[in-house]
XYZ file of C-alpha atoms in Angstrom:
677
model
C 21.769 39.925 -28.812
C 19.017 39.829 -26.180
C 19.168 37.394 -23.270
C 16.796 34.409 -23.527
C 13.503 34.856 -21.686
C 13.019 32.939 -18.439
C 9.960 30.771 -17.766
C 8.525 29.390 -14.529
C 8.783 25.615 -14.150
C 6.925 23.823 -11.343
C 7.366 20.132 -10.525
C 4.572 18.154 -8.918
C 4.024 16.487 -6.495
C 7.092 18.030 -4.788
C 6.016 21.614 -5.551
C 9.606 22.636 -6.277
C 9.844 25.458 -8.768
C 12.250 27.834 -10.423
C 12.770 30.082 -13.424
C 14.902 28.845 -16.295
C 15.856 30.146 -19.747
C 13.669 29.112 -22.668
C 15.221 26.015 -24.229
C 16.365 24.424 -20.956
C 15.903 20.607 -20.991
C 13.387 19.608 -18.329
C 15.781 16.977 -16.959
C 18.493 19.611 -16.424
C 16.038 21.838 -14.581
C 14.958 18.921 -12.389
C 18.575 18.249 -11.440
C 19.177 21.874 -10.551
C 16.091 21.931 -8.323
C 16.986 18.618 -6.686
C 13.914 16.871 -8.120
C 14.623 13.181 -8.596
C 14.026 12.005 -12.153
C 15.722 8.781 -13.207
C 18.086 8.937 -16.166
C 19.715 5.577 -16.712
C 21.131 6.381 -20.142
C 22.555 9.763 -19.217
C 19.983 11.747 -21.201
C 20.415 9.966 -24.534
C 16.704 9.166 -24.889
C 17.218 5.401 -24.747
C 16.029 4.180 -21.345
C 12.705 6.014 -21.083
C 13.019 6.245 -17.314
C 12.814 10.057 -17.310
C 9.218 10.293 -18.507
C 7.079 13.186 -17.294
C 3.731 14.686 -18.255
C 2.240 18.165 -18.475
C -0.331 19.201 -15.874
C -2.757 21.277 -17.926
C -4.960 24.038 -16.528
C -4.871 27.237 -14.497
C -2.781 27.160 -11.333
C -3.703 30.191 -9.242
C -1.183 29.215 -6.585
C 1.647 29.728 -9.068
C -0.062 32.379 -11.169
C 0.293 30.475 -14.443
C -1.743 28.580 -17.006
C -0.009 25.345 -17.927
C -0.406 23.577 -21.267
C 1.543 21.370 -23.657
C 2.645 24.507 -25.504
C 5.006 25.102 -22.596
C 7.187 22.263 -23.938
C 8.982 21.916 -27.248
C 7.445 19.605 -29.888
C 8.646 16.010 -29.877
C 12.178 15.805 -31.203
C 14.217 13.050 -32.784
C 15.032 11.273 -29.512
C 11.391 11.075 -28.486
C 10.193 10.020 -31.914
C 12.831 7.277 -31.987
C 11.881 6.063 -28.502
C 8.166 6.177 -29.339
C 8.787 4.148 -32.483
C 10.890 1.494 -30.739
C 9.287 1.172 -27.296
C 6.227 3.376 -27.307
C 5.303 6.503 -25.353
C 1.926 6.607 -23.653
C -0.255 9.558 -24.730
C 0.753 12.683 -22.847
C 4.128 11.330 -21.726
C 7.355 13.118 -22.649
C 11.036 12.334 -22.214
C 12.406 15.028 -19.909
C 15.880 14.630 -21.398
C 14.523 15.673 -24.793
C 11.636 18.063 -24.058
C 12.732 21.661 -23.480
C 11.073 24.545 -21.676
C 9.151 26.951 -23.919
C 6.919 28.749 -21.420
C 5.467 28.697 -17.914
C 4.456 25.138 -17.127
C 3.617 22.614 -14.416
C 5.220 19.183 -14.843
C 3.970 15.987 -13.200
C 6.383 13.179 -12.355
C 4.204 10.034 -12.495
C 4.441 7.468 -9.682
C 5.850 4.876 -12.063
C 8.865 7.106 -12.743
C 9.393 8.458 -9.236
C 11.495 6.729 -6.585
C 10.021 7.030 -3.107
C 10.401 4.976 0.025
C 13.231 2.863 -1.326
C 14.066 -0.014 0.974
C 17.641 0.335 2.180
C 18.712 -3.182 3.087
C 22.062 -2.765 4.759
C 22.108 -4.318 8.213
C 25.179 -4.532 10.423
C 26.450 -5.756 13.772
C 29.669 -5.506 15.756
C 29.565 -8.880 17.499
C 33.070 -10.239 18.035
C 34.863 -7.137 16.788
C 37.985 -6.062 18.678
C 37.773 -2.569 20.143
C 40.830 -0.356 19.853
C 39.407 2.907 18.470
C 41.475 5.770 17.157
C 39.986 8.042 19.831
C 40.855 7.809 23.538
C 39.150 9.740 26.314
C 41.505 11.066 29.008
C 40.102 12.613 32.189
C 42.562 14.687 34.219
C 42.499 17.013 37.212
C 44.933 19.909 36.990
C 46.368 22.161 39.643
C 45.429 25.778 39.271
C 48.143 28.004 37.809
C 50.292 30.017 40.172
C 52.972 32.668 39.962
C 55.748 30.164 40.586
C 54.936 27.989 37.550
C 54.965 30.000 34.307
C 53.999 26.976 32.131
C 50.924 27.638 29.957
C 47.587 26.001 30.718
C 47.697 23.968 27.505
C 51.226 22.788 28.237
C 50.235 21.676 31.717
C 47.218 19.841 30.261
C 49.408 17.943 27.801
C 51.964 17.130 30.505
C 49.247 15.729 32.815
C 47.746 13.544 30.080
C 51.168 12.265 28.969
C 52.087 11.336 32.522
C 48.806 9.614 33.372
C 48.029 7.885 30.066
C 51.466 6.875 28.828
C 51.440 9.139 25.795
C 54.277 11.106 24.239
C 54.589 14.299 22.197
C 50.922 15.208 22.666
C 49.600 18.208 20.725
C 46.475 20.333 20.994
C 44.669 21.037 17.740
C 44.776 24.716 16.953
C 41.016 25.257 16.876
C 40.762 24.299 20.583
C 43.289 26.817 21.870
C 41.012 29.859 21.615
C 38.578 28.439 24.200
C 40.899 26.123 26.123
C 41.313 28.371 29.159
C 37.584 29.033 29.428
C 36.840 25.292 29.363
C 39.454 24.565 32.027
C 38.083 27.231 34.344
C 34.411 26.335 33.782
C 35.344 22.728 34.549
C 37.164 23.831 37.702
C 40.351 22.301 36.292
C 38.670 18.929 35.796
C 38.336 18.082 32.073
C 38.099 15.182 29.671
C 40.243 15.332 26.551
C 39.457 13.336 23.422
C 42.802 12.273 21.997
C 43.179 11.190 18.389
C 45.810 8.432 18.274
C 46.190 8.209 14.498
C 48.933 10.181 12.790
C 52.535 11.011 13.564
C 51.688 12.492 16.977
C 48.641 12.100 19.238
C 46.399 15.163 19.245
C 43.723 16.529 21.550
C 40.764 17.049 19.216
C 38.000 17.860 21.727
C 37.829 19.027 25.332
C 34.868 18.640 27.702
C 34.235 20.076 31.149
C 34.359 17.537 33.952
C 34.131 13.795 33.451
C 32.716 12.622 30.112
C 32.540 9.033 28.926
C 30.687 9.565 25.650
C 32.599 9.091 22.413
C 30.891 8.092 19.211
C 31.876 7.291 15.664
C 30.162 6.715 12.368
C 30.806 4.106 9.670
C 29.441 4.940 6.222
C 29.220 2.850 3.056
C 28.725 5.184 0.089
C 27.343 2.996 -2.672
C 26.434 4.021 -6.195
C 22.765 3.448 -5.401
C 22.444 3.697 -1.620
C 24.305 5.256 1.298
C 24.187 3.354 4.593
C 25.478 4.717 7.901
C 25.881 3.325 11.414
C 26.372 5.474 14.520
C 28.456 3.543 17.025
C 29.549 3.928 20.636
C 33.330 3.723 20.389
C 33.651 2.657 24.021
C 31.319 -0.345 23.894
C 31.128 -1.106 20.185
C 27.325 -0.876 20.338
C 25.558 0.283 17.179
C 23.366 3.112 18.449
C 21.435 3.780 15.247
C 21.493 2.844 11.562
C 19.936 4.587 8.597
C 20.157 4.589 4.824
C 19.158 6.782 1.942
C 19.132 6.549 -1.835
C 22.261 8.151 -3.258
C 21.010 11.475 -4.699
C 23.734 11.380 -7.350
C 21.499 8.943 -9.227
C 19.759 11.924 -10.792
C 23.028 12.707 -12.596
C 23.383 9.130 -13.894
C 22.616 5.603 -12.742
C 26.023 4.122 -13.471
C 29.467 5.376 -12.514
C 30.604 6.274 -16.014
C 27.516 8.447 -16.519
C 28.570 10.422 -13.455
C 32.132 10.714 -14.719
C 30.721 11.949 -18.030
C 28.612 14.504 -16.176
C 31.743 15.854 -14.515
C 33.528 16.042 -17.860
C 30.668 17.738 -19.712
C 29.545 20.291 -17.122
C 31.609 23.159 -15.704
C 30.116 22.662 -12.250
C 29.659 18.930 -12.622
C 32.154 17.978 -9.926
C 30.685 20.516 -7.499
C 27.140 19.262 -8.177
C 28.003 15.632 -7.536
C 30.161 16.410 -4.508
C 27.487 18.589 -2.928
C 24.801 15.947 -3.516
C 26.672 13.242 -1.609
C 27.933 15.558 1.149
C 24.402 16.869 1.742
C 23.083 13.300 1.888
C 25.714 12.246 4.432
C 25.066 15.350 6.542
C 21.365 14.543 6.518
C 22.073 10.963 7.594
C 24.296 12.162 10.428
C 21.533 14.419 11.717
C 19.031 11.583 11.459
C 21.281 9.174 13.381
C 21.941 11.701 16.142
C 18.214 12.356 16.497
C 17.474 8.617 16.619
C 20.111 7.940 19.269
C 19.864 11.090 21.368
C 23.651 11.467 21.227
C 25.420 14.829 20.998
C 27.019 16.064 17.794
C 29.970 17.392 19.821
C 30.818 13.826 20.868
C 30.866 12.362 17.334
C 34.635 12.151 17.064
C 35.635 9.674 14.356
C 34.317 8.691 10.907
C 35.172 5.876 8.524
C 34.003 5.887 4.912
C 34.179 3.212 2.231
C 33.251 3.624 -1.425
C 34.171 2.516 -4.914
C 36.874 4.646 -6.563
C 34.513 6.997 -8.421
C 32.312 7.580 -5.374
C 35.437 7.931 -3.201
C 36.790 10.703 -5.427
C 33.455 12.504 -5.739
C 32.950 12.414 -1.966
C 36.349 14.014 -1.422
C 35.811 16.538 -4.217
C 38.460 14.949 -6.437
C 38.015 14.875 -10.206
C 37.318 11.230 -11.247
C 37.889 11.829 -14.962
C 41.108 9.788 -15.150
C 39.352 6.761 -13.631
C 37.050 6.750 -16.643
C 39.795 5.974 -19.146
C 42.872 3.755 -19.334
C 45.128 3.441 -17.404
C 42.404 4.281 -14.772
C 44.713 6.423 -12.653
C 43.687 7.327 -9.105
C 44.472 10.615 -7.374
C 45.594 8.570 -4.351
C 45.310 4.878 -3.584
C 46.679 5.123 -0.028
C 44.236 5.582 2.859
C 43.010 9.134 3.436
C 43.069 10.985 6.779
C 41.282 14.330 6.748
C 39.395 16.578 9.161
C 35.683 16.264 8.458
C 35.066 20.008 8.266
C 37.606 20.268 5.429
C 35.387 18.138 3.170
C 32.122 19.841 4.123
C 30.733 17.519 6.778
C 28.714 19.231 9.496
C 30.717 17.924 12.440
C 33.075 19.410 15.036
C 36.408 20.643 13.720
C 38.289 18.005 15.655
C 36.349 15.075 14.164
C 38.560 13.002 11.896
C 37.694 11.069 8.734
C 39.440 7.907 7.567
C 38.910 6.326 4.157
C 40.223 2.812 3.561
C 42.794 2.326 0.776
C 41.771 1.870 -2.846
C 42.995 -1.357 -4.408
C 42.932 -0.343 -8.093
C 41.298 2.017 -10.574
C 37.969 0.215 -10.353
C 38.451 -1.801 -7.157
C 37.806 0.516 -4.293
C 37.783 1.025 -0.554
C 34.486 -0.859 -0.395
C 36.212 -3.926 -1.829
C 38.996 -3.458 0.720
C 36.347 -3.309 3.442
C 34.827 -6.570 2.188
C 38.242 -8.225 2.448
C 38.613 -6.837 5.963
C 35.214 -8.163 7.005
C 35.393 -11.600 5.382
C 39.148 -12.359 5.556
C 39.115 -14.940 2.735
C 42.866 -15.481 3.098
C 42.162 -17.295 6.370
C 40.199 -20.022 4.528
C 41.775 -23.318 3.536
C 39.730 -23.675 0.331
C 39.333 -21.408 -2.705
C 36.855 -18.659 -1.861
C 35.067 -16.201 -4.130
C 33.437 -13.024 -2.819
C 31.175 -11.047 -5.132
C 29.759 -7.685 -4.110
C 26.871 -7.434 -6.544
C 25.911 -3.885 -7.476
C 25.979 -1.345 -10.282
C 29.708 -2.019 -10.445
C 30.348 -5.567 -9.223
C 33.567 -6.035 -7.286
C 35.103 -9.485 -7.151
C 37.714 -10.955 -4.821
C 39.183 -14.438 -5.106
C 41.430 -16.379 -2.745
C 43.079 -19.429 -4.329
C 44.707 -20.667 -1.148
C 47.934 -18.717 -1.520
C 47.102 -15.396 -3.146
C 44.364 -12.751 -3.316
C 43.047 -11.533 -6.671
C 40.577 -8.703 -7.291
C 38.731 -7.172 -10.217
C 35.559 -5.293 -11.053
C 32.950 -5.814 -13.743
C 30.626 -3.126 -15.118
C 27.303 -4.899 -14.603
C 25.327 -1.661 -14.797
C 22.031 -1.027 -13.008
C 20.061 -3.888 -14.613
C 20.012 -5.980 -11.423
C 18.554 -2.982 -9.610
C 15.658 -2.720 -12.021
C 16.912 0.201 -14.066
C 17.215 -1.439 -17.495
C 14.146 -3.675 -17.572
C 10.677 -2.527 -18.569
C 9.052 -3.820 -15.374
C 12.068 -3.343 -13.089
C 12.393 -1.077 -10.080
C 14.494 -0.697 -6.965
C 13.689 -2.575 -3.782
C 10.737 -0.689 -2.305
C 7.340 -1.629 -0.860
C 5.224 -3.061 -3.646
C 8.119 -4.556 -5.620
C 8.043 -8.272 -6.409
C 11.020 -9.899 -4.686
C 10.161 -13.623 -5.029
C 8.387 -15.376 -7.892
C 7.448 -18.860 -9.101
C 5.921 -20.051 -12.394
C 3.363 -22.869 -12.528
C 4.756 -25.472 -14.909
C 1.289 -26.476 -16.185
C -0.324 -23.166 -17.169
C 2.666 -20.769 -16.887
C 0.872 -18.485 -14.422
C 2.917 -16.722 -11.763
C 2.647 -16.435 -8.018
C 4.830 -13.933 -6.243
C 5.723 -12.178 -3.018
C 6.189 -8.430 -2.726
C 8.138 -6.270 -0.315
C 5.863 -5.100 2.453
C 3.749 -8.210 2.985
C 4.501 -11.751 4.127
C 1.832 -13.475 2.018
C 2.349 -14.792 -1.490
C -0.095 -13.649 -4.174
C -2.046 -16.948 -4.016
C -2.453 -16.831 -0.224
C -5.209 -15.366 1.921
C -4.452 -11.856 3.084
C -2.304 -10.873 0.090
C -4.824 -8.431 -1.395
C -5.195 -6.701 1.954
C -1.430 -6.744 2.447
C -0.714 -4.809 -0.767
C -3.672 -2.462 -0.529
C -1.447 0.457 0.410
C 1.554 -0.197 -1.823
C 0.026 -2.068 -4.733
C 2.219 -4.267 -6.947
C 4.496 -1.826 -8.725
C 7.314 -3.745 -10.433
C 10.029 -6.351 -10.005
C 13.176 -5.611 -7.975
C 16.593 -7.234 -8.370
C 16.064 -10.506 -6.494
C 12.753 -10.992 -8.313
C 14.377 -10.314 -11.682
C 16.954 -13.033 -11.020
C 14.205 -15.487 -10.083
C 11.849 -14.693 -12.970
C 14.576 -15.323 -15.557
C 15.506 -18.570 -13.789
C 11.867 -19.638 -13.528
C 11.289 -18.882 -17.217
C 14.238 -21.150 -17.972
C 12.915 -23.915 -15.710
C 9.409 -23.622 -17.164
C 10.742 -24.020 -20.694
C 9.801 -20.468 -21.697
C 13.437 -19.528 -22.329
C 15.930 -21.397 -24.474
C 19.465 -21.877 -23.217
C 20.608 -18.799 -25.135
C 17.847 -16.644 -23.688
C 15.176 -16.601 -26.409
C 11.548 -16.399 -25.288
C 9.652 -19.070 -27.195
C 6.294 -18.773 -28.973
C 3.091 -20.136 -27.376
C 2.388 -23.797 -28.106
C -1.236 -23.942 -26.967
C -4.211 -21.610 -27.022
C -3.992 -21.238 -23.241
C -0.373 -20.055 -23.473
C -1.364 -17.226 -25.816
C -2.546 -15.199 -22.810
C 0.910 -15.247 -21.172
C 3.237 -15.530 -24.180
C 2.380 -12.548 -26.357
C 3.831 -11.351 -29.633
C 5.960 -8.226 -29.400
C 7.110 -7.207 -32.858
C 9.449 -9.926 -34.065
C 9.918 -11.423 -30.600
C 7.769 -12.757 -27.770
C 7.146 -11.437 -24.269
C 6.000 -13.140 -21.055
C 3.148 -11.666 -19.020
C 3.940 -11.909 -15.307
C 0.852 -10.079 -14.091
C -2.211 -8.475 -15.586
C -3.485 -5.321 -13.953
C -2.177 -1.822 -13.345
C 0.666 -1.747 -13.985
C 0.806 -4.708 -16.327
C 4.113 -6.475 -15.705
C 5.688 -8.046 -18.775
C 9.164 -9.505 -19.337
C 10.266 -8.661 -22.872
C 13.045 -10.117 -24.986
C 14.970 -6.880 -24.456
C 14.606 -7.314 -20.692
C 16.101 -10.793 -20.890
C 18.953 -9.447 -22.991
C 19.678 -6.693 -20.454
C 19.949 -9.256 -17.654
C 22.085 -11.549 -19.823
C 24.505 -8.708 -20.564
C 24.783 -7.788 -16.884
C 25.291 -11.331 -15.629
C 27.697 -12.130 -18.463
C 29.884 -9.164 -17.477
C 29.972 -10.364 -13.877
C 30.621 -14.006 -14.704
C 33.335 -13.109 -17.227
C 35.134 -11.151 -14.512
C 34.931 -14.120 -12.162
C 36.212 -16.531 -14.828
C 39.097 -14.213 -15.609
C 40.161 -14.266 -11.955
C 39.827 -18.037 -11.849
C 42.070 -18.268 -14.916
C 44.681 -16.051 -13.280
C 44.431 -18.010 -10.027
C 44.702 -21.396 -11.759
C 41.307 -22.592 -10.499
C 38.625 -24.657 -12.197
C 36.303 -25.084 -9.198
C 35.519 -23.175 -6.036
C 35.022 -24.246 -2.457
C 32.931 -21.294 -1.234
C 31.052 -18.444 -2.853
C 29.959 -15.447 -0.785
C 27.438 -12.935 -2.109
C 27.913 -9.523 -0.512
C 26.081 -6.232 -0.691
C 22.463 -5.269 -0.113
C 21.412 -6.843 -3.423
C 23.574 -9.937 -3.057
C 22.094 -10.567 0.363
C 18.609 -11.066 -1.054
C 19.451 -13.252 -4.046
C 18.496 -16.903 -3.730
C 21.915 -18.607 -4.206
C 20.421 -21.428 -6.260
C 18.846 -18.982 -8.712
C 22.080 -17.001 -8.896
C 23.782 -20.135 -10.211
C 20.823 -21.076 -12.418
C 21.106 -17.719 -14.128
C 24.876 -18.174 -14.412
C 25.637 -15.172 -12.255
C 28.321 -17.099 -10.351
C 30.178 -20.362 -11.122
C 28.710 -23.798 -10.499
C 29.012 -24.841 -6.865
C 27.243 -26.888 -4.234
C 24.258 -24.766 -3.230
C 25.069 -25.215 0.453
C 28.461 -23.552 -0.124
C 26.939 -20.408 -1.607
C 25.719 -17.927 0.975
C 24.908 -14.278 1.481
C 27.151 -12.372 3.873
C 25.162 -9.138 4.068
C 26.672 -5.705 3.728
C 30.270 -6.851 4.077
C 31.573 -3.423 3.040
C 29.660 -1.847 5.912
C 30.952 -4.501 8.276
C 34.500 -3.762 7.160
C 33.943 -0.055 7.751
C 32.763 -0.842 11.292
C 35.865 -2.950 11.921
C 38.069 -0.059 10.807
C 36.078 2.346 12.982
C 36.456 0.240 16.115
C 40.015 -0.972 15.613
C 43.215 0.829 14.673
C 44.835 -2.546 14.146
C 42.173 -3.384 11.566
C 43.180 -0.296 9.609
C 46.807 -1.357 9.541
C 45.730 -4.881 8.571
C 43.742 -3.841 5.486
C 46.406 -1.326 4.471
C 48.915 -4.181 4.374
C 46.490 -6.595 2.698
C 45.614 -4.109 -0.054
C 49.262 -3.997 -1.099
C 49.349 -7.781 -1.600
C 46.269 -8.064 -3.845
C 46.859 -8.933 -7.485
C 44.687 -6.517 -9.447
C 43.185 -7.566 -12.767
C 41.816 -4.912 -15.138
C 39.110 -6.787 -17.032
C 38.981 -4.140 -19.777
C 42.595 -4.900 -20.728
C 42.345 -8.711 -20.760
C 41.777 -10.359 -24.195
C 40.147 -13.436 -22.614
C 37.389 -11.326 -21.047
C 35.459 -11.042 -24.315
C 35.316 -14.810 -24.905
C 34.234 -15.444 -21.320
C 31.590 -12.768 -21.788
C 30.190 -14.372 -24.948
C 30.095 -17.817 -23.304
C 28.349 -16.386 -20.252
C 25.420 -15.085 -22.312
C 23.945 -18.591 -22.198
C 21.641 -19.595 -19.332
C 23.335 -20.708 -17.216
C 26.350 -20.775 -19.596
C 27.218 -21.770 -23.145
C 30.632 -23.254 -22.326
C 30.577 -24.327 -18.669
C 28.386 -27.347 -17.910
C 27.057 -26.388 -14.436
C 26.380 -30.040 -13.458
C 25.721 -29.251 -9.789
C 23.173 -26.564 -10.634
C 21.442 -28.717 -13.234
C 21.252 -31.553 -10.750
C 19.862 -29.306 -8.036
C 16.970 -28.180 -10.270
C 16.586 -31.491 -12.145
C 16.844 -29.587 -15.405
C 17.264 -32.614 -17.669
C 13.503 -33.209 -17.829
C 12.717 -30.141 -19.918
C 15.920 -29.521 -21.884
C 14.721 -31.356 -25.005
C 11.302 -29.711 -24.950
C 12.772 -26.247 -24.523
C 15.264 -26.711 -27.337
C 12.573 -27.936 -29.753
C 10.117 -25.204 -28.789
C 12.758 -22.551 -29.047
C 14.004 -23.172 -32.569
C 11.709 -20.776 -34.423
C 11.915 -17.783 -32.093
C 15.618 -18.446 -31.645
C 16.257 -17.819 -35.343
C 14.022 -14.749 -35.334
C 15.878 -13.290 -32.377
C 19.216 -13.659 -34.150
C 17.947 -11.866 -37.256
C 16.829 -9.045 -35.019
C 20.274 -8.750 -33.462
C 21.923 -8.345 -36.885
C 19.861 -5.283 -37.737
């Protein structure tokens, strides 16, 4: 047999190129070249997010002539997608189309993520400082013939005597240059001593007096990675930066990434390298921003959900993807950074907070560390809203925790007009009750669409889609405007004027948010995707409330970058969280990042969360029979079983309930027939 011929594949606008065997799926080639192409469904041809087009013509720069013949004809997956949702002329699904010859592929703007807004702020106000690193400056006597003790031994003895330490060790990597450093420093040196572990260790040695010691706290999320470079002496945050998690190109949700590991020989290596490279890039960026030296970055704390935790460490996450969701290790991890591929000095240490359960990770532990719900006198719910929502509940005597697989719908990945939070994305929206027209606010400008200056404000970015907070509000506004029934059916138009915004879409109706390019439309499938996501989250919360013996809550805290930008009232209107007084629902920012900072600055905080994690009652939602019934009830807006009197009163919903129910009867029946197909 002859080896398959290779063909040249070029991606634009990045210009990245490579040769691949004939028959290679375009999506696989993009992943290998590091070209970001979204694939929410894991390459099953369902989501349509991986669309690309062929750039036709002669490309002298690459020495090829590109045409549609360079791709395979449309296959079953593309034909099915085109039939159900429609493919624009010239567009192909990169998960289905395979390479047949030299070709140039364009990734359209609508399917390319660029300039994502990383909303993960942090501060260290009020945090106790007791870092795991201690700087010890000593002045040694020069060696002489009468004292045969080695230079390293004399260094340890001097530090032990002056800084009240015992059994001090010198890390092996320092010993080769120790004598040179001592002599260049004229016997005056500063030792960085790591206090964690069975014995204190000298991990770095500097000539003369040095007072610089820095650390980094990193929150590795499924979608974004946020990092904060911190002065360990003062607690000051020197620089913060974030980046989209590059693992997204292997799958939007966690189980897609686990599947990638299972189905590809180098899957674990690919995913591990992607996150390590991203963290290394962030470290370099933070050091450049702050002007601090890499040699003085001495301690690192990382938090992540269990799958991301394992992938970061290079551990196979396969067992987490199936019952009983076994972890490689739930205890906290201490490891030298160079052992896991981080570009930092050999003495720099890495600490990862404990994992609470198979799907409740170190990020959830960090949230508990930051928010300390067990110190409250009233029942408190904390929800970290993300691709995998993590839930913690304090009932006054006990902590409970669980996770719910909400998927990427709240981040715009499963809705036709959705996108991540980036300039140009709609983040706030309101519907006029009289004519059902929308006004909105986009990321990147302060003006609303009906205000002076809006057109100029979006001239650069345009209006590109609807991000998570906007998706929550548009569904809530459609409910308030009577467009949606309580079970989420988009009604038919009642007047001629409404026919321009309520349009027929097969056997269902869709709502036009905005005309223009792109045209933004909320379809019945979009509503269903949001209902499924919010129902999964709410069912997890209700399950914890059942276990905790609670019917009402005193406080609800929304954590995470996404949770921080949700309007609490609309979160309850959608039924994302239980009914509560609006004033008692608040965003707490990136609580996981705050917890990581606490662990970075305080050894006592590490011991505290390690003890707390052992006391948490873990609930596996997938194994609980009641979860399914809670899920079904939570499909209603706000809920089919729970009354939500406080939310209804806040929005004065009684005025339109009758009208909505009457208007929704016909499309409601049609929607149900569609679901039985």
